[in-house]
Amino acid sequence: MRPELLDVIDDISRLLDHPVTLEDRDFNLVAFNSHESQIDDVRQRSILERKSTTEVRRWFEGFGIATATSPVRTPSSPELGVLGRLCLPVRWNDVTYGYLWAIDESREIDDAALPAAMVIAERAGALMAQQARTREDLGFRLRDLLSSDVDTAEQAADEIAARRIIGRGVPVTAIELRLVRQTAAPVPMNLWTLPRSVIAWTGANHTTLLMPLPGHDLTPAYDLAQRARELYLERLDPDAETDLVAGIGAPRDDLAQFRDSWRQARLAARVLESVPERRPAAAWPDLGIYRLLGCGPDSVLADAVLDAPVRRLLEQGDAELRRTALTYLQHGNNVQKTAAALNVHRQTVYYRLERIASISGLDLTRGEDLLRLHLALTLAPVLHPRAQTI
C-alpha cells in the first residue's frame, strides 16, 4: 500500500474528528487508522479479515454508493451489526475506486466539513487510479516476458526493473491459476491485497502471477497461491473451490527467464485439471513423473507411453479395471493392500488382474511390463480422454 494513502485517511480523520477506514470498490480493506471511539461488528470484521461479507456489500451498495459523487449517509442495521455511517466515494475521472468510511451513528460529523473531505477523497481516488494503472501496465510487461522472442523478454525485464518493482538477478517464479470449469465470462480477481511486488495478468478464466522469491524455496509461492485462490473464490460460487487450481513453476534466476517457469506452471495446472487428487495446488518440481509432460508435444509423449497394450486396456477395459490396475501398481503389486484400498475381496482383485492381462496382453509378473503399465496409467488422464475416470 502506498504511504500517501495513509496520509489521506489521517487528514480526513483529523478533519472529521472521527476514525476512518479506506476500502477498495470490492470492499477489501486498504488502510485504516486508530479506532479508540465507537466500532461495530462490520468495522471489526473488516479490520481483522480485511474484507466485508457479501450481505454487507449488498446492504451498502443498495444506497447507491457505487455511483454517488457526493457523501452518502447510511443507516444502522442491527441484523447485520452495522452502525450508521458516512461514506465518502473515492473517485477519479468519473470512476469509483473505493470508499472512505466513518462511523457516525449519532450524526456528530459536521456537514460543513464534507466539501473539504471530498477534496481529500479525490486525492485518494487519484492515487488508487494511478496504482490501478500501474498494475495494468505491469500486466502488459508480464505478457511481454512470456514472449518467445529473447529481445522482447529482455526489454520487458529491464522496464520492470526500472520501476523498482523487481530487480534483475532476483529469483522469480510463476503461478498459474486456472478454472477447470469454464465460466460464461472472465472472472476478475481483486489484486489490491496482493503484495506490491507481485505482478499479475488476468485472461479468460485464468490468472498468471509473477512473484519474487528470497531464494529458491517455493514455500512463499504456495502461500501466495492459496491467497490468490481465496481472492478468486470471493467472486465465484463456493462450490467452485475444487475447480480452481494453482500450478507453480520452478524458480528462475532472472526476470528474463520467467517464461520457463510459466511453462512449467501451466503444465502443473494442467496436471491438476486432469488429476483431481493432486488439487488444489502443486509445484512443478514436486510432480515427479508428471514432469515428463514438459519433454515435448503431447502426441509424441502419448505415442511413446501409450503403446498398443495400454491403448487396448484404455479403449476396451472399463474404468473399474483401470482403477484396479493403477491401485495395484501404487501398492507395490500387493493384492491384499489393493483389495483393502478398493474395498473388495482379494479374489475380485485376482479376477480383475487376469482380465487386465488378457485385454492388454501384458505379463503382470514381468517388471518391464509393470513399469510400462504404471507409467502409462499415471500419465493417461492427461494424455488420453478415456482415462479421465481413473
Short mmCIF file of C-alpha atoms in Angstrom, two decimals:
data_model
loop_
_atom_site.label_atom_id
_atom_site.label_comp_id
_atom_site.label_asym_id
_atom_site.label_seq_id
_atom_site.Cartn_x
_atom_site.Cartn_y
_atom_site.Cartn_z
CA MET A 1 0.00 0.00 0.00
CA ARG A 2 1.22 3.47 -0.85
CA PRO A 3 2.11 5.58 2.23
CA GLU A 4 0.29 8.53 0.65
CA LEU A 5 -3.00 6.69 1.28
CA LEU A 6 -2.21 6.59 4.98
CA ASP A 7 -1.71 10.36 4.84
CA VAL A 8 -5.13 10.69 3.20
CA ILE A 9 -7.02 8.83 5.90
CA ASP A 10 -5.12 10.69 8.62
CA ASP A 11 -6.03 14.03 7.03
CA ILE A 12 -9.71 13.12 6.73
CA SER A 13 -9.78 11.67 10.23
CA ARG A 14 -8.45 14.95 11.64
CA LEU A 15 -10.89 16.98 9.54
CA LEU A 16 -13.94 14.93 10.59
CA ASP A 17 -12.66 14.20 14.09
CA HIS A 18 -13.56 10.53 13.55
CA PRO A 19 -11.53 7.38 12.79
CA VAL A 20 -11.63 6.46 9.09
CA THR A 21 -11.15 3.31 7.02
CA LEU A 22 -10.42 3.06 3.29
CA GLU A 23 -11.76 0.13 1.27
CA ASP A 24 -11.46 -0.58 -2.42
CA ARG A 25 -14.55 -0.84 -4.59
CA ASP A 26 -14.80 -4.56 -3.76
CA PHE A 27 -14.89 -3.77 -0.03
CA ASN A 28 -11.40 -5.09 0.67
CA LEU A 29 -9.65 -3.13 3.41
CA VAL A 30 -6.86 -0.90 2.09
CA ALA A 31 -5.98 1.23 5.14
CA PHE A 32 -7.30 2.38 8.50
CA ASN A 33 -6.22 4.49 11.45
CA SER A 34 -6.72 4.05 15.20
CA HIS A 35 -10.17 3.16 16.47
CA GLU A 36 -10.47 4.47 20.01
CA SER A 37 -14.08 5.53 19.53
CA GLN A 38 -17.20 3.61 18.55
CA ILE A 39 -16.76 0.46 16.45
CA ASP A 40 -19.30 -2.05 15.15
CA ASP A 41 -19.15 -5.70 14.09
CA VAL A 42 -18.65 -4.84 10.43
CA ARG A 43 -15.73 -2.48 11.13
CA GLN A 44 -14.11 -5.05 13.41
CA ARG A 45 -14.53 -7.83 10.83
CA SER A 46 -13.17 -5.59 8.08
CA ILE A 47 -10.03 -4.89 10.09
CA LEU A 48 -9.46 -8.48 11.23
CA GLU A 49 -10.41 -10.26 7.98
CA ARG A 50 -9.56 -7.36 5.61
CA LYS A 51 -12.87 -7.66 3.75
CA SER A 52 -16.64 -7.45 4.17
CA THR A 53 -19.25 -10.13 3.61
CA THR A 54 -21.44 -10.30 0.52
CA GLU A 55 -24.51 -9.38 2.59
CA VAL A 56 -22.81 -6.25 3.94
CA ARG A 57 -21.65 -5.24 0.46
CA ARG A 58 -25.18 -5.53 -0.91
CA TRP A 59 -26.53 -3.51 2.03
CA PHE A 60 -24.24 -0.56 1.41
CA GLU A 61 -24.46 -0.72 -2.39
CA GLY A 62 -28.23 -0.52 -2.03
CA PHE A 63 -27.77 3.15 -1.04
CA GLY A 64 -26.14 3.99 -4.38
CA ILE A 65 -22.59 4.48 -3.13
CA ALA A 66 -21.07 2.88 -6.24
CA THR A 67 -22.22 5.77 -8.44
CA ALA A 68 -22.50 8.55 -5.86
CA THR A 69 -20.46 11.70 -6.45
CA SER A 70 -21.08 13.21 -3.02
CA PRO A 71 -21.10 11.94 0.60
CA VAL A 72 -23.71 9.31 1.45
CA ARG A 73 -25.07 8.63 4.93
CA THR A 74 -26.18 5.05 5.54
CA PRO A 75 -28.43 3.98 8.43
CA SER A 76 -27.80 1.31 11.03
CA SER A 77 -28.79 -2.35 10.66
CA PRO A 78 -28.86 -4.38 13.89
CA GLU A 79 -29.34 -7.57 11.87
CA LEU A 80 -26.04 -7.03 10.05
CA GLY A 81 -24.23 -5.48 13.02
CA VAL A 82 -23.94 -2.16 11.17
CA LEU A 83 -23.94 1.26 12.79
CA GLY A 84 -24.82 4.43 10.91
CA ARG A 85 -22.01 5.62 8.66
CA LEU A 86 -20.75 8.41 6.50
CA CYS A 87 -19.40 7.21 3.15
CA LEU A 88 -17.11 9.35 1.00
CA PRO A 89 -16.85 7.86 -2.51
CA VAL A 90 -13.24 7.71 -3.68
CA ARG A 91 -13.40 8.67 -7.36
CA TRP A 92 -11.19 9.85 -10.18
CA ASN A 93 -12.27 10.77 -13.71
CA ASP A 94 -15.81 9.53 -13.05
CA VAL A 95 -14.65 6.10 -11.88
CA THR A 96 -15.19 4.85 -8.32
CA TYR A 97 -12.05 3.19 -6.93
CA GLY A 98 -13.12 2.79 -3.31
CA TYR A 99 -14.82 4.23 -0.25
CA LEU A 100 -13.77 6.16 2.84
CA TRP A 101 -15.91 5.26 5.86
CA ALA A 102 -16.52 6.93 9.21
CA ILE A 103 -18.93 5.51 11.76
CA ASP A 104 -21.33 8.31 12.69
CA GLU A 105 -24.28 6.72 14.44
CA SER A 106 -25.16 9.95 16.25
CA ARG A 107 -24.51 12.19 13.19
CA GLU A 108 -21.81 14.13 15.01
CA ILE A 109 -19.81 14.89 11.87
CA ASP A 110 -20.35 18.48 10.76
CA ASP A 111 -21.79 18.68 7.24
CA ALA A 112 -19.77 21.86 6.72
CA ALA A 113 -16.59 19.76 6.73
CA LEU A 114 -17.75 17.44 3.96
CA PRO A 115 -16.77 19.53 0.89
CA ALA A 116 -13.17 19.68 2.13
CA ALA A 117 -13.30 15.95 2.94
CA MET A 118 -14.40 15.19 -0.64
CA VAL A 119 -11.39 17.10 -1.96
CA ILE A 120 -9.14 14.82 0.07
CA ALA A 121 -11.15 11.79 -1.06
CA GLU A 122 -10.50 12.82 -4.65
CA ARG A 123 -6.78 12.78 -3.86
CA ALA A 124 -7.20 9.19 -2.69
CA GLY A 125 -9.03 8.43 -5.94
CA ALA A 126 -6.12 9.75 -7.99
CA LEU A 127 -3.66 7.62 -6.01
CA MET A 128 -5.77 4.47 -6.35
CA ALA A 129 -6.32 5.13 -10.06
CA GLN A 130 -2.56 5.52 -10.52
CA GLN A 131 -1.97 2.27 -8.66
CA ALA A 132 -4.58 0.50 -10.80
CA ARG A 133 -2.95 1.81 -13.99
CA THR A 134 0.47 0.73 -12.75
CA ARG A 135 -0.85 -2.77 -12.09
CA GLU A 136 -2.40 -2.86 -15.55
CA ASP A 137 0.77 -1.62 -17.24
CA LEU A 138 2.89 -4.15 -15.37
CA GLY A 139 0.45 -6.82 -16.52
CA PHE A 140 1.29 -5.92 -20.12
CA ARG A 141 5.00 -6.11 -19.28
CA LEU A 142 4.41 -9.56 -17.81
CA ARG A 143 2.84 -10.63 -21.11
CA ASP A 144 5.97 -9.45 -22.88
CA LEU A 145 8.07 -11.58 -20.52
CA LEU A 146 6.16 -14.59 -21.84
CA SER A 147 7.29 -13.88 -25.38
CA SER A 148 9.47 -16.47 -27.07
CA ASP A 149 11.46 -13.58 -28.53
CA VAL A 150 14.52 -13.09 -26.31
CA ASP A 151 14.85 -9.36 -27.05
CA THR A 152 11.21 -8.70 -26.14
CA ALA A 153 11.57 -10.55 -22.84
CA GLU A 154 14.81 -8.74 -22.03
CA GLN A 155 13.25 -5.33 -22.71
CA ALA A 156 10.24 -6.17 -20.51
CA ALA A 157 12.57 -7.31 -17.72
CA ASP A 158 14.50 -4.03 -17.94
CA GLU A 159 11.28 -1.99 -17.80
CA ILE A 160 10.03 -3.84 -14.72
CA ALA A 161 13.39 -3.44 -13.02
CA ALA A 162 13.42 0.28 -13.88
CA ARG A 163 10.19 0.70 -11.94
CA ARG A 164 11.94 -0.80 -8.91
CA ILE A 165 9.30 -3.50 -8.58
CA ILE A 166 11.61 -6.49 -9.04
CA GLY A 167 15.30 -6.16 -9.80
CA ARG A 168 17.34 -8.09 -12.34
CA GLY A 169 19.08 -11.13 -10.88
CA VAL A 170 16.31 -11.73 -8.32
CA PRO A 171 14.83 -15.29 -8.33
CA VAL A 172 11.24 -15.36 -9.61
CA THR A 173 8.57 -17.98 -10.06
CA ALA A 174 5.25 -18.25 -11.90
CA ILE A 175 1.86 -19.20 -10.52
CA GLU A 176 -0.92 -20.13 -12.94
CA LEU A 177 -4.46 -20.07 -11.53
CA ARG A 178 -6.97 -21.77 -13.74
CA LEU A 179 -10.66 -22.66 -13.60
CA VAL A 180 -11.30 -26.26 -14.58
CA ARG A 181 -14.92 -25.48 -15.42
CA GLN A 182 -15.12 -22.58 -17.84
CA THR A 183 -17.43 -19.70 -16.92
CA ALA A 184 -19.52 -17.68 -19.31
CA ALA A 185 -17.41 -14.57 -18.77
CA PRO A 186 -13.90 -13.90 -17.44
CA VAL A 187 -13.71 -13.83 -13.65
CA PRO A 188 -11.80 -10.76 -12.42
CA MET A 189 -9.60 -11.16 -9.37
CA ASN A 190 -9.13 -8.36 -6.88
CA LEU A 191 -5.39 -7.58 -6.77
CA TRP A 192 -5.30 -4.83 -4.15
CA THR A 193 -4.37 -7.11 -1.27
CA LEU A 194 -1.55 -8.88 -3.08
CA PRO A 195 2.00 -7.72 -2.31
CA ARG A 196 3.13 -4.80 -4.47
CA SER A 197 5.99 -6.89 -5.86
CA VAL A 198 3.56 -9.45 -7.32
CA ILE A 199 2.70 -8.81 -10.97
CA ALA A 200 -0.49 -10.25 -12.46
CA TRP A 201 -2.02 -10.77 -15.85
CA THR A 202 -5.63 -11.95 -15.99
CA GLY A 203 -7.14 -13.64 -19.02
CA ALA A 204 -10.34 -15.57 -19.60
CA ASN A 205 -10.72 -17.99 -16.68
CA HIS A 206 -7.06 -17.84 -15.69
CA THR A 207 -4.56 -15.55 -13.99
CA THR A 208 -0.78 -15.59 -14.24
CA LEU A 209 1.22 -14.28 -11.29
CA LEU A 210 4.90 -13.38 -11.18
CA MET A 211 6.43 -13.26 -7.72
CA PRO A 212 9.98 -12.67 -6.49
CA LEU A 213 11.50 -15.18 -4.10
CA PRO A 214 14.04 -14.67 -1.31
CA GLY A 215 15.84 -17.74 -2.64
CA HIS A 216 14.80 -20.97 -4.34
CA ASP A 217 12.38 -22.15 -1.62
CA LEU A 218 8.87 -22.39 -3.07
CA THR A 219 7.07 -22.20 0.29
CA PRO A 220 6.19 -18.50 -0.24
CA ALA A 221 4.79 -19.41 -3.66
CA TYR A 222 2.44 -21.98 -2.13
CA ASP A 223 1.32 -19.31 0.37
CA LEU A 224 0.67 -16.78 -2.39
CA ALA A 225 -1.17 -19.40 -4.47
CA GLN A 226 -3.51 -20.01 -1.54
CA ARG A 227 -4.08 -16.28 -1.04
CA ALA A 228 -4.75 -15.80 -4.75
CA ARG A 229 -7.22 -18.71 -4.74
CA GLU A 230 -9.08 -17.03 -1.88
CA LEU A 231 -9.30 -13.80 -3.88
CA TYR A 232 -10.64 -15.71 -6.88
CA LEU A 233 -13.17 -17.59 -4.77
CA GLU A 234 -14.59 -14.31 -3.47
CA ARG A 235 -16.01 -13.86 -7.00
CA LEU A 236 -17.10 -17.46 -7.54
CA ASP A 237 -19.75 -19.81 -6.24
CA PRO A 238 -18.42 -21.61 -3.12
CA ASP A 239 -18.97 -24.93 -4.91
CA ALA A 240 -16.29 -23.91 -7.41
CA GLU A 241 -13.47 -24.28 -4.87
CA THR A 242 -12.45 -27.73 -6.13
CA ASP A 243 -12.46 -26.42 -9.71
CA LEU A 244 -9.85 -23.73 -9.07
CA VAL A 245 -6.28 -24.99 -9.40
CA ALA A 246 -2.90 -23.32 -8.99
CA GLY A 247 0.20 -24.56 -10.79
CA ILE A 248 3.60 -23.29 -9.64
CA GLY A 249 6.72 -23.24 -11.79
CA ALA A 250 10.28 -23.85 -10.65
CA PRO A 251 12.26 -20.73 -9.64
CA ARG A 252 14.33 -18.92 -12.26
CA ASP A 253 17.28 -16.65 -11.51
CA ASP A 254 16.14 -13.61 -13.51
CA LEU A 255 13.04 -11.90 -14.86
CA ALA A 256 14.05 -12.62 -18.44
CA GLN A 257 13.84 -16.36 -17.68
CA PHE A 258 10.29 -16.11 -16.33
CA ARG A 259 8.79 -17.80 -19.40
CA ASP A 260 10.43 -21.10 -18.47
CA SER A 261 8.82 -21.05 -15.02
CA TRP A 262 5.48 -20.05 -16.58
CA ARG A 263 5.51 -23.02 -18.97
CA GLN A 264 6.03 -25.33 -16.01
CA ALA A 265 3.28 -23.62 -14.01
CA ARG A 266 0.87 -24.11 -16.92
CA LEU A 267 1.79 -27.78 -17.18
CA ALA A 268 1.38 -28.20 -13.42
CA ALA A 269 -2.08 -26.60 -13.64
CA ARG A 270 -2.93 -28.96 -16.47
CA VAL A 271 -1.94 -31.96 -14.36
CA LEU A 272 -4.21 -30.68 -11.57
CA GLU A 273 -7.08 -30.33 -14.02
CA SER A 274 -6.74 -33.98 -15.05
CA VAL A 275 -5.71 -35.50 -11.70
CA PRO A 276 -8.12 -34.16 -9.02
CA GLU A 277 -6.33 -35.86 -6.12
CA ARG A 278 -3.39 -33.53 -6.69
CA ARG A 279 -5.52 -30.39 -6.23
CA PRO A 280 -5.68 -27.56 -5.34
CA ALA A 281 -2.02 -26.53 -5.82
CA ALA A 282 1.17 -28.20 -6.94
CA ALA A 283 4.65 -27.06 -7.92
CA TRP A 284 6.40 -28.44 -10.96
CA PRO A 285 9.44 -29.74 -9.02
CA ASP A 286 7.09 -31.79 -6.81
CA LEU A 287 5.17 -33.50 -9.63
CA GLY A 288 7.54 -36.42 -10.12
CA ILE A 289 6.78 -38.46 -13.20
CA TYR A 290 4.29 -35.87 -14.49
CA ARG A 291 7.28 -33.70 -15.40
CA LEU A 292 7.62 -35.88 -18.49
CA LEU A 293 4.84 -33.68 -19.89
CA GLY A 294 7.45 -30.99 -20.37
CA CYS A 295 9.61 -33.13 -22.64
CA GLY A 296 7.75 -32.46 -25.86
CA PRO A 297 4.39 -32.38 -27.65
CA ASP A 298 1.58 -34.48 -26.20
CA SER A 299 1.32 -36.52 -29.37
CA VAL A 300 4.97 -37.57 -29.15
CA LEU A 301 4.72 -38.44 -25.46
CA ALA A 302 1.45 -40.31 -25.98
CA ASP A 303 3.00 -42.37 -28.78
CA ALA A 304 5.94 -43.24 -26.52
CA VAL A 305 3.98 -44.03 -23.36
CA LEU A 306 0.56 -45.24 -24.53
CA ASP A 307 1.65 -48.20 -26.62
CA ALA A 308 -0.72 -50.77 -28.12
CA PRO A 309 -1.21 -52.96 -24.98
CA VAL A 310 -2.09 -49.95 -22.84
CA ARG A 311 -4.36 -48.46 -25.50
CA ARG A 312 -6.29 -51.75 -25.64
CA LEU A 313 -6.83 -51.54 -21.89
CA LEU A 314 -7.88 -47.89 -22.12
CA GLU A 315 -10.25 -48.44 -25.01
CA GLN A 316 -11.65 -51.90 -24.24
CA GLY A 317 -11.48 -52.08 -20.46
CA ASP A 318 -13.76 -50.16 -18.13
CA ALA A 319 -12.83 -47.59 -15.50
CA GLU A 320 -13.00 -50.24 -12.78
CA LEU A 321 -10.23 -52.25 -14.42
CA ARG A 322 -8.05 -49.19 -14.94
CA ARG A 323 -8.51 -48.14 -11.33
CA THR A 324 -7.68 -51.63 -10.11
CA ALA A 325 -4.52 -51.78 -12.21
CA LEU A 326 -3.26 -48.39 -11.01
CA THR A 327 -4.09 -49.15 -7.36
CA TYR A 328 -2.29 -52.49 -7.63
CA LEU A 329 0.81 -50.81 -9.03
CA GLN A 330 0.70 -47.99 -6.49
CA HIS A 331 0.64 -50.54 -3.67
CA GLY A 332 3.73 -52.39 -4.84
CA ASN A 333 1.80 -55.20 -6.54
CA ASN A 334 0.38 -56.28 -3.18
CA VAL A 335 -3.02 -57.90 -3.71
CA GLN A 336 -4.09 -57.67 -0.07
CA LYS A 337 -3.36 -53.92 0.15
CA THR A 338 -5.03 -53.39 -3.22
CA ALA A 339 -8.19 -55.18 -2.05
CA ALA A 340 -8.27 -53.07 1.11
CA ALA A 341 -7.80 -49.84 -0.83
CA LEU A 342 -10.61 -50.75 -3.25
CA ASN A 343 -12.79 -52.25 -0.51
CA VAL A 344 -13.20 -55.53 -2.42
CA HIS A 345 -12.30 -59.18 -1.80
CA ARG A 346 -8.84 -60.42 -2.81
CA GLN A 347 -10.40 -62.85 -5.29
CA THR A 348 -12.02 -59.90 -7.01
CA VAL A 349 -8.60 -58.30 -7.42
CA TYR A 350 -7.16 -61.55 -8.84
CA TYR A 351 -10.06 -61.79 -11.29
CA ARG A 352 -9.61 -58.20 -12.45
CA LEU A 353 -5.84 -58.64 -12.85
CA GLU A 354 -6.48 -61.64 -15.10
CA ARG A 355 -8.82 -59.56 -17.23
CA ILE A 356 -6.26 -56.74 -17.39
CA ALA A 357 -3.60 -59.16 -18.57
CA SER A 358 -5.98 -60.73 -21.08
CA ILE A 359 -7.09 -57.43 -22.63
CA SER A 360 -3.66 -55.79 -22.70
CA GLY A 361 -1.51 -58.81 -23.43
CA LEU A 362 0.94 -57.67 -20.72
CA ASP A 363 2.59 -60.14 -18.34
CA LEU A 364 1.94 -58.75 -14.86
CA THR A 365 4.73 -60.87 -13.41
CA ARG A 366 7.39 -59.11 -15.51
CA GLY A 367 8.96 -55.96 -14.11
CA GLU A 368 9.27 -54.31 -17.54
CA ASP A 369 5.59 -54.80 -18.32
CA LEU A 370 4.62 -53.50 -14.89
CA LEU A 371 6.76 -50.40 -15.45
CA ARG A 372 5.16 -49.77 -18.85
CA LEU A 373 1.69 -50.12 -17.40
CA HIS A 374 2.38 -47.95 -14.35
CA LEU A 375 3.90 -45.14 -16.39
CA ALA A 376 1.10 -45.22 -18.92
CA LEU A 377 -1.77 -45.28 -16.41
CA THR A 378 -0.20 -42.46 -14.41
CA LEU A 379 0.05 -40.15 -17.42
CA ALA A 380 -3.04 -41.38 -19.24
CA PRO A 381 -5.50 -38.98 -17.51
CA VAL A 382 -3.60 -36.12 -19.11
CA LEU A 383 -2.89 -37.78 -22.47
CA HIS A 384 -5.95 -39.92 -23.19
CA PRO A 385 -9.61 -38.80 -22.89
CA ARG A 386 -10.88 -42.28 -21.96
CA ALA A 387 -8.66 -42.29 -18.87
CA GLN A 388 -10.21 -39.24 -17.19
CA THR A 389 -12.18 -41.53 -14.89
CA ILE A 390 -9.16 -43.33 -13.39
#
